[in-house]
Coordinates of C-alpha atoms in Angstrom, one line a residue:
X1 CA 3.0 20.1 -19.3
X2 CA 3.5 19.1 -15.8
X3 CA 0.4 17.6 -13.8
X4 CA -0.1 18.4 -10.3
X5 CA -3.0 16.5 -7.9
X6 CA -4.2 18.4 -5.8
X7 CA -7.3 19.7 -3.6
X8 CA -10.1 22.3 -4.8
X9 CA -12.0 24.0 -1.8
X10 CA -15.7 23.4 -2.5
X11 CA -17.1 23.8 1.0
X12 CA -17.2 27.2 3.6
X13 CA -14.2 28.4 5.7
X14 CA -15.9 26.0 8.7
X15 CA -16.6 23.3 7.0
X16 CA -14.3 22.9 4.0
X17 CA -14.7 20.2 1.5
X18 CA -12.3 19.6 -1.1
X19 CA -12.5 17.8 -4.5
X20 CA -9.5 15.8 -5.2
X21 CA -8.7 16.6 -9.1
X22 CA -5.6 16.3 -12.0
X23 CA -4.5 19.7 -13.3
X24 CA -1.7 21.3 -15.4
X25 CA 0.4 23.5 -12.6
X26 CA 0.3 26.1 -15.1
X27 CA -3.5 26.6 -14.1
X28 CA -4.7 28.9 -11.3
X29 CA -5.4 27.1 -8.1
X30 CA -8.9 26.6 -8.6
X31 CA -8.8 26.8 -12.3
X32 CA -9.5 24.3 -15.0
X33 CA -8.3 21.2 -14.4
X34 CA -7.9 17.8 -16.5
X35 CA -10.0 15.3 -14.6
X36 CA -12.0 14.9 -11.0
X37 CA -10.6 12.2 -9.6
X38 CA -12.8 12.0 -6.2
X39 CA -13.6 14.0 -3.0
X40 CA -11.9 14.4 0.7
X41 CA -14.6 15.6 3.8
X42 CA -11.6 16.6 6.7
X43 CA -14.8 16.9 8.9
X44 CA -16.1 13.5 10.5
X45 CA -19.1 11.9 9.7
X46 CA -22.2 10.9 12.4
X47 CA -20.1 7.1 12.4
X48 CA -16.8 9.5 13.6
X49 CA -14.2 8.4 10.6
X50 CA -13.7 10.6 8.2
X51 CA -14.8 10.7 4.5
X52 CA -13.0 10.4 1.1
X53 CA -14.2 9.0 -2.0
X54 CA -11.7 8.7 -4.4
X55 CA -11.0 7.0 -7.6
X56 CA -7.6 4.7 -6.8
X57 CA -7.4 3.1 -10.1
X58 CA -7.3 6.7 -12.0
X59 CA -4.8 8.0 -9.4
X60 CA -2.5 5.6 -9.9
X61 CA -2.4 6.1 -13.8
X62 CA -1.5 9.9 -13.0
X63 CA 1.4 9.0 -10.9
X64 CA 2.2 6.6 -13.4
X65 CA 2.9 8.8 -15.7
X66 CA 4.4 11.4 -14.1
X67 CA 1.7 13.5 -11.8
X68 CA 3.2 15.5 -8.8
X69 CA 1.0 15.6 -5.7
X70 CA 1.2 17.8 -3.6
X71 CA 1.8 18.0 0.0
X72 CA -2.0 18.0 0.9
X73 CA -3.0 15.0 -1.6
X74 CA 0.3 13.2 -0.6
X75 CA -0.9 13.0 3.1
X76 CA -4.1 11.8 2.0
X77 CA -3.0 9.2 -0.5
X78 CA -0.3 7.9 2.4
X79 CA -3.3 7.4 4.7
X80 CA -5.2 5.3 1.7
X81 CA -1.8 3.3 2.0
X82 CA -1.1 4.4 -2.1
X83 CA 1.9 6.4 -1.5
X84 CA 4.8 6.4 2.0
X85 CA 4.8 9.2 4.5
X86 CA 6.0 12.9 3.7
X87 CA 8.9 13.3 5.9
X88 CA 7.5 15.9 8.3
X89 CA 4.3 13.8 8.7
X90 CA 6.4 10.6 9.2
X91 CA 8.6 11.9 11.9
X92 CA 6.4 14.3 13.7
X93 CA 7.5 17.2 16.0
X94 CA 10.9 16.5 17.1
X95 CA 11.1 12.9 15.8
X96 CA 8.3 11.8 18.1
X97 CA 5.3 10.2 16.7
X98 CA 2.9 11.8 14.5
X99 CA -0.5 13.3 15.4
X100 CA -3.4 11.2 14.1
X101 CA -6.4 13.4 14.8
X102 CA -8.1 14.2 12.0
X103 CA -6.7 17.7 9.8
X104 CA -7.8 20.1 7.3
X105 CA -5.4 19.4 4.7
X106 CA -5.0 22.4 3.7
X107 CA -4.3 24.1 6.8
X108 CA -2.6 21.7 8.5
X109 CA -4.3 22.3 11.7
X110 CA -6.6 19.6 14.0
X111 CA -10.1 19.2 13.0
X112 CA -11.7 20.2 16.9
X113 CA -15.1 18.6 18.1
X114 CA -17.2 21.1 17.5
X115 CA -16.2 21.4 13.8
X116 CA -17.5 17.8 13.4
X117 CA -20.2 17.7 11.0
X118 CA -21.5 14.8 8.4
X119 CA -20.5 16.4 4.6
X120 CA -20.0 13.6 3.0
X121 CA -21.0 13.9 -0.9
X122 CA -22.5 11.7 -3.6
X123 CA -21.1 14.7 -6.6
X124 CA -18.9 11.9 -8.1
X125 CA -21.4 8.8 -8.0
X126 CA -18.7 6.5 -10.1
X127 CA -15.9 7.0 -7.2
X128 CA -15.4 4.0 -4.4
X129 CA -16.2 5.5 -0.9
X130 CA -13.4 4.7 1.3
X131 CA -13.6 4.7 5.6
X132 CA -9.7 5.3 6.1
X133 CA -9.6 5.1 9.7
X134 CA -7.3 1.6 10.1
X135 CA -6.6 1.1 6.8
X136 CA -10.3 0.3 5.8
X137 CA -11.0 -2.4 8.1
X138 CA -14.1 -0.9 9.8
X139 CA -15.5 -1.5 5.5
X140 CA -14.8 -5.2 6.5
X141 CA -16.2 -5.4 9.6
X142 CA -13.9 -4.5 12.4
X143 CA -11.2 -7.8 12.3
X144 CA -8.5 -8.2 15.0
X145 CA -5.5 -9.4 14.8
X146 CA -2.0 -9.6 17.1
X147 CA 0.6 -8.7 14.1
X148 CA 1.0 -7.0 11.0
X149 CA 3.7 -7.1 8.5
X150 CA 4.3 -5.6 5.0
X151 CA 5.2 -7.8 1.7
X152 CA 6.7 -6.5 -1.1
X153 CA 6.2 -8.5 -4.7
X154 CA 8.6 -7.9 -7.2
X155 CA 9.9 -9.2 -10.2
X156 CA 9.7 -8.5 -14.2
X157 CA 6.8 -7.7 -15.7
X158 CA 4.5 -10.6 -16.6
X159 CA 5.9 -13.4 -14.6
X160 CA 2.5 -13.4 -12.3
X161 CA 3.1 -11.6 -9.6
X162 CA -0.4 -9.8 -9.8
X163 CA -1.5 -13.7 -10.7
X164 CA 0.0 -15.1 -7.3
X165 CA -1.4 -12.1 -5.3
X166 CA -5.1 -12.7 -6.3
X167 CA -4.9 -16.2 -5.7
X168 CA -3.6 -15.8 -2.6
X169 CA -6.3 -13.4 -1.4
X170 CA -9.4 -14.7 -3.0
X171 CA -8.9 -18.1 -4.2
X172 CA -9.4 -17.3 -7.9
X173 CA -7.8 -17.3 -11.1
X174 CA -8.2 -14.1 -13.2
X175 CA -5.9 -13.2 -16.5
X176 CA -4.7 -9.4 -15.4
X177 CA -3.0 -7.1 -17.1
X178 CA 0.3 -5.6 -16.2
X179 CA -0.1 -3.6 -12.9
X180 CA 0.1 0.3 -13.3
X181 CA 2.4 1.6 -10.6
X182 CA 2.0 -0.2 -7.4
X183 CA -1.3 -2.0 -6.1
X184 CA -2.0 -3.9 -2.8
X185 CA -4.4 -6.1 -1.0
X186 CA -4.8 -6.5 2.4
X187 CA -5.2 -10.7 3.6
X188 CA -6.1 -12.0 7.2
X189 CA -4.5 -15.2 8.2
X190 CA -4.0 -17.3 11.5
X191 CA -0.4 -18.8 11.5
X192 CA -0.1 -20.8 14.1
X193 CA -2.1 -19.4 17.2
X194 CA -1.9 -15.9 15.9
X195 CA -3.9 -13.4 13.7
X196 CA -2.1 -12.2 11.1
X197 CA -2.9 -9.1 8.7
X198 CA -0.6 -9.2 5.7
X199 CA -0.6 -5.8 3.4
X200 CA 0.7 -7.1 0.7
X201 CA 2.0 -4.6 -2.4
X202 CA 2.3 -5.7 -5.8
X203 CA 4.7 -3.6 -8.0
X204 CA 5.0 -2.8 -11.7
X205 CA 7.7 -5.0 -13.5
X206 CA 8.5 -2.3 -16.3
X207 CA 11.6 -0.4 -15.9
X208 CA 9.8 3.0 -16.4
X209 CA 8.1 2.7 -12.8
X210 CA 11.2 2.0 -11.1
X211 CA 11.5 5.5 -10.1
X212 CA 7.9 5.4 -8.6
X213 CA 7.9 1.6 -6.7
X214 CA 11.5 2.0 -5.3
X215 CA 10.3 3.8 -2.4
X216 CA 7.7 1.1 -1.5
X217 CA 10.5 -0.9 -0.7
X218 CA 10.5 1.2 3.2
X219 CA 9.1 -0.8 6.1
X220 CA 8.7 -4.0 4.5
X221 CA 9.5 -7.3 6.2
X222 CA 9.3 -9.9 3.4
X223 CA 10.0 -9.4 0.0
X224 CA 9.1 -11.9 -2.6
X225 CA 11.1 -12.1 -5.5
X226 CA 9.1 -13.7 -8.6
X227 CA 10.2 -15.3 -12.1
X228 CA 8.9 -17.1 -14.2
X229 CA 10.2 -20.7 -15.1
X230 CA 9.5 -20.8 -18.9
X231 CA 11.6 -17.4 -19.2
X232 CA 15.3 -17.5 -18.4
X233 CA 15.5 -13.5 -18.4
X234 CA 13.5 -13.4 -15.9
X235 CA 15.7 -15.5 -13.6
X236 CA 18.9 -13.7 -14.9
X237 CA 17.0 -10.4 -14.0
X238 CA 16.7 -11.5 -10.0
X239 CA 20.4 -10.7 -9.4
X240 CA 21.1 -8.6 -12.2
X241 CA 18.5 -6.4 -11.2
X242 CA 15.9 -6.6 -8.5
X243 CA 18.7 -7.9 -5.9
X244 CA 20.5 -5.0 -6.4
X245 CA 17.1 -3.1 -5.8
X246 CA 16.6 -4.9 -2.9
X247 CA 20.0 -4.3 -1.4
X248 CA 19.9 -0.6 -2.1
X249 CA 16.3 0.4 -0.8
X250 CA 15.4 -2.1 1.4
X251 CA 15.3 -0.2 5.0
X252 CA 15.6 -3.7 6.7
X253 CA 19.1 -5.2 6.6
X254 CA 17.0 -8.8 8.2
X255 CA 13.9 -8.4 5.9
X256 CA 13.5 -11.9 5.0
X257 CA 13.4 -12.6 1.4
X258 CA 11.5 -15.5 -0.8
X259 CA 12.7 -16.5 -4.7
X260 CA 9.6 -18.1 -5.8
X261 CA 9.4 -19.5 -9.3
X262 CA 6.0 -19.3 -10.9
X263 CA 4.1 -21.1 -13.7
X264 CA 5.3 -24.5 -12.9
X265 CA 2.1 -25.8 -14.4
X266 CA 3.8 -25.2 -17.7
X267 CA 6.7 -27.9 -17.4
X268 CA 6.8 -28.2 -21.1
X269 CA 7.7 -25.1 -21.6
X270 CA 10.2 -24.8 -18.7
X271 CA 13.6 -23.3 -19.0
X272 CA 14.9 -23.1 -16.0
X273 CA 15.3 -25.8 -13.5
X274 CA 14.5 -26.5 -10.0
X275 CA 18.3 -26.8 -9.1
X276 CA 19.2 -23.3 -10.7
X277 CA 16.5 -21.6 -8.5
X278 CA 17.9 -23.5 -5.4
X279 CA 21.1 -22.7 -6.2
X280 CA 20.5 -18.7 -6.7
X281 CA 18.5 -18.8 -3.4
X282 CA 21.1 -19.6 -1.7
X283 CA 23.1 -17.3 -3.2
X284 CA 21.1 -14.2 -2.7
X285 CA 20.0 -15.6 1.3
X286 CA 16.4 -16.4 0.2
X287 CA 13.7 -18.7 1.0
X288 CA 12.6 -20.9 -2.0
X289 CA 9.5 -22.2 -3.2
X290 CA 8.0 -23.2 -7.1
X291 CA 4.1 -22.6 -7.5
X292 CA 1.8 -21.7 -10.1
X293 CA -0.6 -19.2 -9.3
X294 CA -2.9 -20.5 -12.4
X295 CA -3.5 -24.1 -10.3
X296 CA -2.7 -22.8 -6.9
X297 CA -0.1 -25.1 -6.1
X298 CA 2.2 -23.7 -3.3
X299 CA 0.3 -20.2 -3.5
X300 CA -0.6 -20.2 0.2
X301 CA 2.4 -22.1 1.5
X302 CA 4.6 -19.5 -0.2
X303 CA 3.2 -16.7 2.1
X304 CA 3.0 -18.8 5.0
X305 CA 6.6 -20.0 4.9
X306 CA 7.4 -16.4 4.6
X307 CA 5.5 -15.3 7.4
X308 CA 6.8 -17.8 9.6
X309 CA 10.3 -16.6 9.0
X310 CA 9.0 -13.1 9.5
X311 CA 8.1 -14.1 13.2
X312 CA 10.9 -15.8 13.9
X313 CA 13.1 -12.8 14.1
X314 CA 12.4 -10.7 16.8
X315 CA 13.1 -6.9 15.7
X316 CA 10.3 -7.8 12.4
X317 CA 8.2 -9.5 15.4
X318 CA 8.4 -6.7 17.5
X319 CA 7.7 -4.3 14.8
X320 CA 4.5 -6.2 13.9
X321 CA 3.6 -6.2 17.0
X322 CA 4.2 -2.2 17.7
X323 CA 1.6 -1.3 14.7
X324 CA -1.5 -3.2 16.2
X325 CA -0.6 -1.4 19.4
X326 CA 0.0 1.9 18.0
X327 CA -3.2 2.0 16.2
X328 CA -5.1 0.9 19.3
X329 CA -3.7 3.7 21.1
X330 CA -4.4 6.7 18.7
X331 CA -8.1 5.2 18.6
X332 CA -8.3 5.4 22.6
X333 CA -6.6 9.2 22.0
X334 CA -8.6 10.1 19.1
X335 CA -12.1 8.5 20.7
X336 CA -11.2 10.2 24.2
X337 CA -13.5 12.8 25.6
X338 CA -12.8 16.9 25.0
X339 CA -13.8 19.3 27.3
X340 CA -15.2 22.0 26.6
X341 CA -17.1 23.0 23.4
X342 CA -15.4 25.8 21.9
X343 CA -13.3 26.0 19.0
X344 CA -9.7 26.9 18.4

């Protein structure tokens, strides 16, 4: 059986509201289907942003496993920042920049003004409501901030990488299980005098998600390469395995790169030395750093170090800068006045 996500029309031909569900592509379009996983309202609500409500954490078990979304659900999971661009909607008409405006997914065609209504629905009480208009910052409050960059974590399963990312964004120390897929976490930070917003994804470690985190390797300008100090295979596997990764989907041939050795509040247990980890560092062009995410040692000076390096080269500088701007802009185009009040 092959699963498909994708959108069921609930709503009227003028203001269309879709669930967001699992089903076998057997099925009919709107037939039976294996599991509701949320909802998606194309049609703004009174606050202007548009509405989805969808369960992430069940979504990303379907694509673990195998789920095919389709073009719809694919443009709606890249706007959640779960899944990278479809090529059309990436590029745009003729390479240019993509429209932003707000689309029936279906359809493909620009949500006007007048079609505007508030149809937000409470149908699936146990999914998260999500305000996808910058990435979910109006659900923090609205934060600014002068740069942006992307970090990718990766490494073998179970050396911490989920560990060090939660202690880096909320000062805690949780035992998690292996990561499904891909998550991420979004952190604000001032480096120096300027705001930082850090979208930071962690990646599964097991070889049978390779296929689905390799293409979260686009756009990233830091990539932090994790092992774990009381497991030598872990080490090996940095240029055995995820170096070669890195070298064959990595879209930045200046991304800067971070070997960080974890659990160094272990030292009994340790296997492999500070030297070794040095000495590969060097070897691969990295940054190094040991931490433990359990004690928080080094946990926020291993992203900081990072970002510094980020800004100091200018194409991943400029290209931090060029998203704050470019979302400013298609807020000023999508919050400009329309005349007239007819529909197209």
């Amino acid at each position: 059986m092959v699963v498909r996500l994708r959108l069921s029309r609930l709503g009227c031909k003028n203001k269309p509201f879709y669930r967001v569900m699992a089903a076998d592509s057997r099925s009919p379009r709107d037939g039976k289907h294996l599991e509701v996983l949320g909802y998606y309202n194309p049609l703004p609500g009174q606050d202007g942003g548009k509405r989805m409500g969808i369960n992430f954490d069940r979504v990303k078990y379907w694509l673990s496993v195998g789920a095919q979304p389709s073009e719809p659900v694919q443009r709606l999971l890249f706007r959640a920042g779960l899944l990278p661009p479809p090529p059309m909607l990436a590029m745009g008409r003729k390479g240019g920049p993509r429209d932003t405006r707000p689309v029936d997914p279906m359809t493909g065609r620009v949500m006007t003004e007048g079609k505007r209504d508030n149809a937000a629905s409470k149908e699936d009480p146990e999914v998260d409501e999500v305000d996808t208009d910058d990435e979910g910052e109006k659900g923090q409050g609205l934060i600014n901030y002068d740069l942006s960059f992307k970090i990718l974590l990766v490494g073998d399963s179970a050396v911490g990488k989920s560990s060090l990312l939660v202690s880096f964004i909320s000062n805690a120390v949780e035992d998690l299980s292996p990561t499904i897929g891909v998550d991420f976490k979004i952190k604000f930070l001032t480096v120096g005098e300027k705001k930082l917003k850090l979208t930071i994804w962690d990646t599964a470690g097991q070889e049978r998600f390779r296929t689905l985190t390799s293409s979260y390797y686009r756009g990233a300008q830091g990539i932090i390469l994790v092992y774990d100090v009381t497991r030598r295979d872990t080490f090996t596997n940095l240029s055995d395995v995820w170096a070669k990764e890195l070298e064959l989907y990595s879209t930045h041939e200046d991304c800067v790169k971070m070997l960080v050795g974890n659990k160094v509040d272990r030292e009994s247990e340790r296997v492999v030395s500070r030297e070794e980890g040095i000495a590969l560092a060097n070897e691969l062009g990295c940054l190094f750093l040991e931490c433990s995410a359990k004690t928080r040692e080094n946990v926020e000076r291993c992203f900081e170090e990072l970002t510094l390096k980020i800004m100091e080269v200018p194409r991943l500088l400029e290209e931090g800068s060029n998203v704050k701007r470019n979302i400013l802009k298609q807020k000023q185009e999508y919050q400009a006045p329309q005349d007239g009040g007819c529909c197209s």
